[in-house]
């Protein structure tokens, strides 16, 4: 699994001109799933996301997690994170999982974040054409791949 984590002052997801997710201070997490991903990959990423110390403390040092600041999270599925651009100029998405594989893992991923965070996590809709609006705070953007844990 690959995730792009963005620390945000605000973020929202709109589908067919209807806002389906809307948060203030917290994280926007884009997640891409491939066939070789497992529940263990998901659990490891959840631990990283919820406990990643990227929010400022009283001295404005990045020392606090989203849980510590009682922040919110939006999770958005994004198969394009597994784009291969080695050949030509048109990306290939062959590594991205099909919905029948990805949706169950995505849903468990969201539920696990909710358990670890102790509150509801907002989401987009898997496979929908989404408009994601965010105000990146910092900017702070971190990319994590569960297959590369070094």
PDB file of C-alpha atoms in Angstrom:
ATOM      1  CA  UNK A   1       0.000   0.000   0.000  1.00  0.00           C
ATOM      2  CA  UNK A   2       1.102   3.520  -0.704  1.00  0.00           C
ATOM      3  CA  UNK A   3      -0.156   6.585   1.097  1.00  0.00           C
ATOM      4  CA  UNK A   4       0.319  10.284   0.616  1.00  0.00           C
ATOM      5  CA  UNK A   5      -0.295  12.073   3.910  1.00  0.00           C
ATOM      6  CA  UNK A   6      -0.953  15.794   3.848  1.00  0.00           C
ATOM      7  CA  UNK A   7      -1.217  17.917   6.981  1.00  0.00           C
ATOM      8  CA  UNK A   8      -4.138  20.234   6.343  1.00  0.00           C
ATOM      9  CA  UNK A   9      -5.792  23.284   7.835  1.00  0.00           C
ATOM     10  CA  UNK A  10      -8.928  22.166   5.994  1.00  0.00           C
ATOM     11  CA  UNK A  11      -9.935  19.604   3.386  1.00  0.00           C
ATOM     12  CA  UNK A  12     -13.068  18.409   1.647  1.00  0.00           C
ATOM     13  CA  UNK A  13     -14.233  15.900  -0.932  1.00  0.00           C
ATOM     14  CA  UNK A  14     -17.026  16.702  -3.385  1.00  0.00           C
ATOM     15  CA  UNK A  15     -18.797  14.196  -5.629  1.00  0.00           C
ATOM     16  CA  UNK A  16     -21.423  15.318  -8.151  1.00  0.00           C
ATOM     17  CA  UNK A  17     -21.418  18.794  -6.586  1.00  0.00           C
ATOM     18  CA  UNK A  18     -22.222  17.354  -3.111  1.00  0.00           C
ATOM     19  CA  UNK A  19     -19.705  17.640  -0.266  1.00  0.00           C
ATOM     20  CA  UNK A  20     -19.268  14.117   1.160  1.00  0.00           C
ATOM     21  CA  UNK A  21     -16.359  14.830   3.531  1.00  0.00           C
ATOM     22  CA  UNK A  22     -15.205  18.022   5.235  1.00  0.00           C
ATOM     23  CA  UNK A  23     -12.629  18.553   7.994  1.00  0.00           C
ATOM     24  CA  UNK A  24     -10.618  21.321   9.559  1.00  0.00           C
ATOM     25  CA  UNK A  25      -7.211  20.651  11.151  1.00  0.00           C
ATOM     26  CA  UNK A  26      -5.981  17.142  10.498  1.00  0.00           C
ATOM     27  CA  UNK A  27      -4.803  14.842   7.726  1.00  0.00           C
ATOM     28  CA  UNK A  28      -5.836  14.120   4.167  1.00  0.00           C
ATOM     29  CA  UNK A  29      -4.680  10.578   3.369  1.00  0.00           C
ATOM     30  CA  UNK A  30      -4.604   9.353  -0.228  1.00  0.00           C
ATOM     31  CA  UNK A  31      -4.278   5.553  -0.358  1.00  0.00           C
ATOM     32  CA  UNK A  32      -3.371   3.256  -3.245  1.00  0.00           C
ATOM     33  CA  UNK A  33      -3.748  -0.522  -3.011  1.00  0.00           C
ATOM     34  CA  UNK A  34      -2.099  -3.239  -5.100  1.00  0.00           C
ATOM     35  CA  UNK A  35      -2.841  -6.984  -5.209  1.00  0.00           C
ATOM     36  CA  UNK A  36       0.152  -7.949  -3.052  1.00  0.00           C
ATOM     37  CA  UNK A  37      -1.024  -5.734  -0.162  1.00  0.00           C
ATOM     38  CA  UNK A  38      -2.147  -7.477   3.009  1.00  0.00           C
ATOM     39  CA  UNK A  39      -3.900  -6.642   6.256  1.00  0.00           C
ATOM     40  CA  UNK A  40      -0.433  -6.485   7.822  1.00  0.00           C
ATOM     41  CA  UNK A  41       0.535  -3.706   5.365  1.00  0.00           C
ATOM     42  CA  UNK A  42      -2.651  -1.881   6.250  1.00  0.00           C
ATOM     43  CA  UNK A  43      -2.144  -2.215  10.025  1.00  0.00           C
ATOM     44  CA  UNK A  44       1.454  -0.983   9.781  1.00  0.00           C
ATOM     45  CA  UNK A  45       0.392   2.087   7.793  1.00  0.00           C
ATOM     46  CA  UNK A  46      -2.447   2.867  10.195  1.00  0.00           C
ATOM     47  CA  UNK A  47       0.038   2.913  13.080  1.00  0.00           C
ATOM     48  CA  UNK A  48       2.271   5.292  11.152  1.00  0.00           C
ATOM     49  CA  UNK A  49      -0.561   7.611  10.112  1.00  0.00           C
ATOM     50  CA  UNK A  50      -2.212   7.964  13.516  1.00  0.00           C
ATOM     51  CA  UNK A  51       1.072   8.348  15.423  1.00  0.00           C
ATOM     52  CA  UNK A  52       3.133  10.382  12.932  1.00  0.00           C
ATOM     53  CA  UNK A  53       4.394  13.429  14.827  1.00  0.00           C
ATOM     54  CA  UNK A  54       3.927  16.193  12.268  1.00  0.00           C
ATOM     55  CA  UNK A  55       1.873  18.778  14.193  1.00  0.00           C
ATOM     56  CA  UNK A  56       3.473  21.616  16.122  1.00  0.00           C
ATOM     57  CA  UNK A  57       3.705  21.620  19.913  1.00  0.00           C
ATOM     58  CA  UNK A  58       3.722  24.761  22.098  1.00  0.00           C
ATOM     59  CA  UNK A  59       7.179  25.609  20.670  1.00  0.00           C
ATOM     60  CA  UNK A  60       6.032  24.965  17.078  1.00  0.00           C
ATOM     61  CA  UNK A  61       8.229  21.857  16.892  1.00  0.00           C
ATOM     62  CA  UNK A  62       6.670  18.954  14.963  1.00  0.00           C
ATOM     63  CA  UNK A  63       6.174  16.776  18.001  1.00  0.00           C
ATOM     64  CA  UNK A  64       2.454  15.919  18.075  1.00  0.00           C
ATOM     65  CA  UNK A  65       0.358  13.356  16.207  1.00  0.00           C
ATOM     66  CA  UNK A  66      -3.091  13.845  14.722  1.00  0.00           C
ATOM     67  CA  UNK A  67      -4.431  11.873  17.699  1.00  0.00           C
ATOM     68  CA  UNK A  68      -2.637  14.157  20.177  1.00  0.00           C
ATOM     69  CA  UNK A  69      -4.196  17.299  18.680  1.00  0.00           C
ATOM     70  CA  UNK A  70      -7.644  15.652  18.360  1.00  0.00           C
ATOM     71  CA  UNK A  71      -7.441  16.248  14.607  1.00  0.00           C
ATOM     72  CA  UNK A  72      -9.616  14.710  11.932  1.00  0.00           C
ATOM     73  CA  UNK A  73      -8.775  12.508   8.956  1.00  0.00           C
ATOM     74  CA  UNK A  74     -10.177  12.132   5.459  1.00  0.00           C
ATOM     75  CA  UNK A  75      -9.153   8.961   3.583  1.00  0.00           C
ATOM     76  CA  UNK A  76      -9.452   8.958  -0.213  1.00  0.00           C
ATOM     77  CA  UNK A  77      -8.773   5.941  -2.433  1.00  0.00           C
ATOM     78  CA  UNK A  78      -6.388   6.780  -5.255  1.00  0.00           C
ATOM     79  CA  UNK A  79      -5.341   3.999  -7.624  1.00  0.00           C
ATOM     80  CA  UNK A  80      -3.079   6.420  -9.518  1.00  0.00           C
ATOM     81  CA  UNK A  81      -0.514   6.156  -6.702  1.00  0.00           C
ATOM     82  CA  UNK A  82       0.507   2.879  -8.362  1.00  0.00           C
ATOM     83  CA  UNK A  83       1.093   4.460 -11.777  1.00  0.00           C
ATOM     84  CA  UNK A  84       4.031   3.110 -13.727  1.00  0.00           C
ATOM     85  CA  UNK A  85       5.691   5.731 -15.913  1.00  0.00           C
ATOM     86  CA  UNK A  86       8.700   3.726 -17.104  1.00  0.00           C
ATOM     87  CA  UNK A  87       7.551   3.380 -20.705  1.00  0.00           C
ATOM     88  CA  UNK A  88       6.174   6.218 -22.757  1.00  0.00           C
ATOM     89  CA  UNK A  89       4.132   9.121 -21.497  1.00  0.00           C
ATOM     90  CA  UNK A  90       0.865   7.378 -20.702  1.00  0.00           C
ATOM     91  CA  UNK A  91       0.920   5.928 -17.181  1.00  0.00           C
ATOM     92  CA  UNK A  92       0.041   2.279 -16.688  1.00  0.00           C
ATOM     93  CA  UNK A  93      -2.088   1.300 -13.692  1.00  0.00           C
ATOM     94  CA  UNK A  94      -1.582  -2.454 -14.025  1.00  0.00           C
ATOM     95  CA  UNK A  95      -0.277  -2.707 -10.423  1.00  0.00           C
ATOM     96  CA  UNK A  96      -3.378  -1.090  -8.927  1.00  0.00           C
ATOM     97  CA  UNK A  97      -5.844  -3.599  -7.480  1.00  0.00           C
ATOM     98  CA  UNK A  98      -9.239  -4.194  -8.978  1.00  0.00           C
ATOM     99  CA  UNK A  99     -12.198  -3.153  -6.795  1.00  0.00           C
ATOM    100  CA  UNK A 100     -12.978  -6.699  -5.635  1.00  0.00           C
ATOM    101  CA  UNK A 101      -9.526  -6.877  -4.011  1.00  0.00           C
ATOM    102  CA  UNK A 102      -9.069  -3.240  -3.031  1.00  0.00           C
ATOM    103  CA  UNK A 103     -12.461  -2.357  -1.526  1.00  0.00           C
ATOM    104  CA  UNK A 104     -12.389  -4.854   1.388  1.00  0.00           C
ATOM    105  CA  UNK A 105      -8.832  -3.830   2.325  1.00  0.00           C
ATOM    106  CA  UNK A 106      -9.710  -0.127   1.972  1.00  0.00           C
ATOM    107  CA  UNK A 107     -12.770  -0.524   4.213  1.00  0.00           C
ATOM    108  CA  UNK A 108     -10.753  -2.383   6.887  1.00  0.00           C
ATOM    109  CA  UNK A 109      -8.050   0.304   6.626  1.00  0.00           C
ATOM    110  CA  UNK A 110     -10.599   3.041   7.362  1.00  0.00           C
ATOM    111  CA  UNK A 111     -12.131   1.073  10.269  1.00  0.00           C
ATOM    112  CA  UNK A 112      -8.681   0.449  11.778  1.00  0.00           C
ATOM    113  CA  UNK A 113      -7.846   4.170  11.613  1.00  0.00           C
ATOM    114  CA  UNK A 114     -11.147   4.906  13.362  1.00  0.00           C
ATOM    115  CA  UNK A 115     -10.288   2.418  16.105  1.00  0.00           C
ATOM    116  CA  UNK A 116      -6.780   3.845  16.587  1.00  0.00           C
ATOM    117  CA  UNK A 117      -7.901   7.476  16.381  1.00  0.00           C
ATOM    118  CA  UNK A 118     -10.966   6.950  18.547  1.00  0.00           C
ATOM    119  CA  UNK A 119     -13.321   8.824  16.255  1.00  0.00           C
ATOM    120  CA  UNK A 120     -15.080   8.655  12.899  1.00  0.00           C
ATOM    121  CA  UNK A 121     -12.923   9.047   9.795  1.00  0.00           C
ATOM    122  CA  UNK A 122     -14.430  10.715   6.760  1.00  0.00           C
ATOM    123  CA  UNK A 123     -13.923   9.297   3.285  1.00  0.00           C
ATOM    124  CA  UNK A 124     -14.539   9.816  -0.350  1.00  0.00           C
ATOM    125  CA  UNK A 125     -16.368   7.102  -2.284  1.00  0.00           C
ATOM    126  CA  UNK A 126     -14.235   4.325  -3.707  1.00  0.00           C
ATOM    127  CA  UNK A 127     -14.001   4.598  -7.503  1.00  0.00           C
ATOM    128  CA  UNK A 128     -15.983   7.833  -7.738  1.00  0.00           C
ATOM    129  CA  UNK A 129     -14.872  10.915  -9.646  1.00  0.00           C
ATOM    130  CA  UNK A 130     -13.950  13.098  -6.667  1.00  0.00           C
ATOM    131  CA  UNK A 131     -12.947  16.716  -6.350  1.00  0.00           C
ATOM    132  CA  UNK A 132     -10.527  17.037  -3.438  1.00  0.00           C
ATOM    133  CA  UNK A 133      -9.940  20.488  -2.017  1.00  0.00           C
ATOM    134  CA  UNK A 134      -7.292  21.097   0.616  1.00  0.00           C
ATOM    135  CA  UNK A 135      -5.321  23.800   2.318  1.00  0.00           C
ATOM    136  CA  UNK A 136      -1.966  22.109   2.945  1.00  0.00           C
ATOM    137  CA  UNK A 137      -0.555  23.315   6.261  1.00  0.00           C
ATOM    138  CA  UNK A 138       3.181  23.906   6.158  1.00  0.00           C
ATOM    139  CA  UNK A 139       3.185  22.513   3.529  1.00  0.00           C
ATOM    140  CA  UNK A 140       3.719  19.073   5.035  1.00  0.00           C
ATOM    141  CA  UNK A 141       3.360  16.114   2.658  1.00  0.00           C
ATOM    142  CA  UNK A 142       4.737  12.647   3.424  1.00  0.00           C
ATOM    143  CA  UNK A 143       4.739   9.571   1.182  1.00  0.00           C
ATOM    144  CA  UNK A 144       4.897   6.112   2.760  1.00  0.00           C
ATOM    145  CA  UNK A 145       5.034   2.749   0.982  1.00  0.00           C
ATOM    146  CA  UNK A 146       4.354  -0.310   3.140  1.00  0.00           C
ATOM    147  CA  UNK A 147       6.728  -2.305   0.927  1.00  0.00           C
ATOM    148  CA  UNK A 148       9.624   0.023   1.808  1.00  0.00           C
ATOM    149  CA  UNK A 149       9.901   0.166   5.596  1.00  0.00           C
ATOM    150  CA  UNK A 150      13.494   1.373   5.815  1.00  0.00           C
TER     151      UNK A 150
END
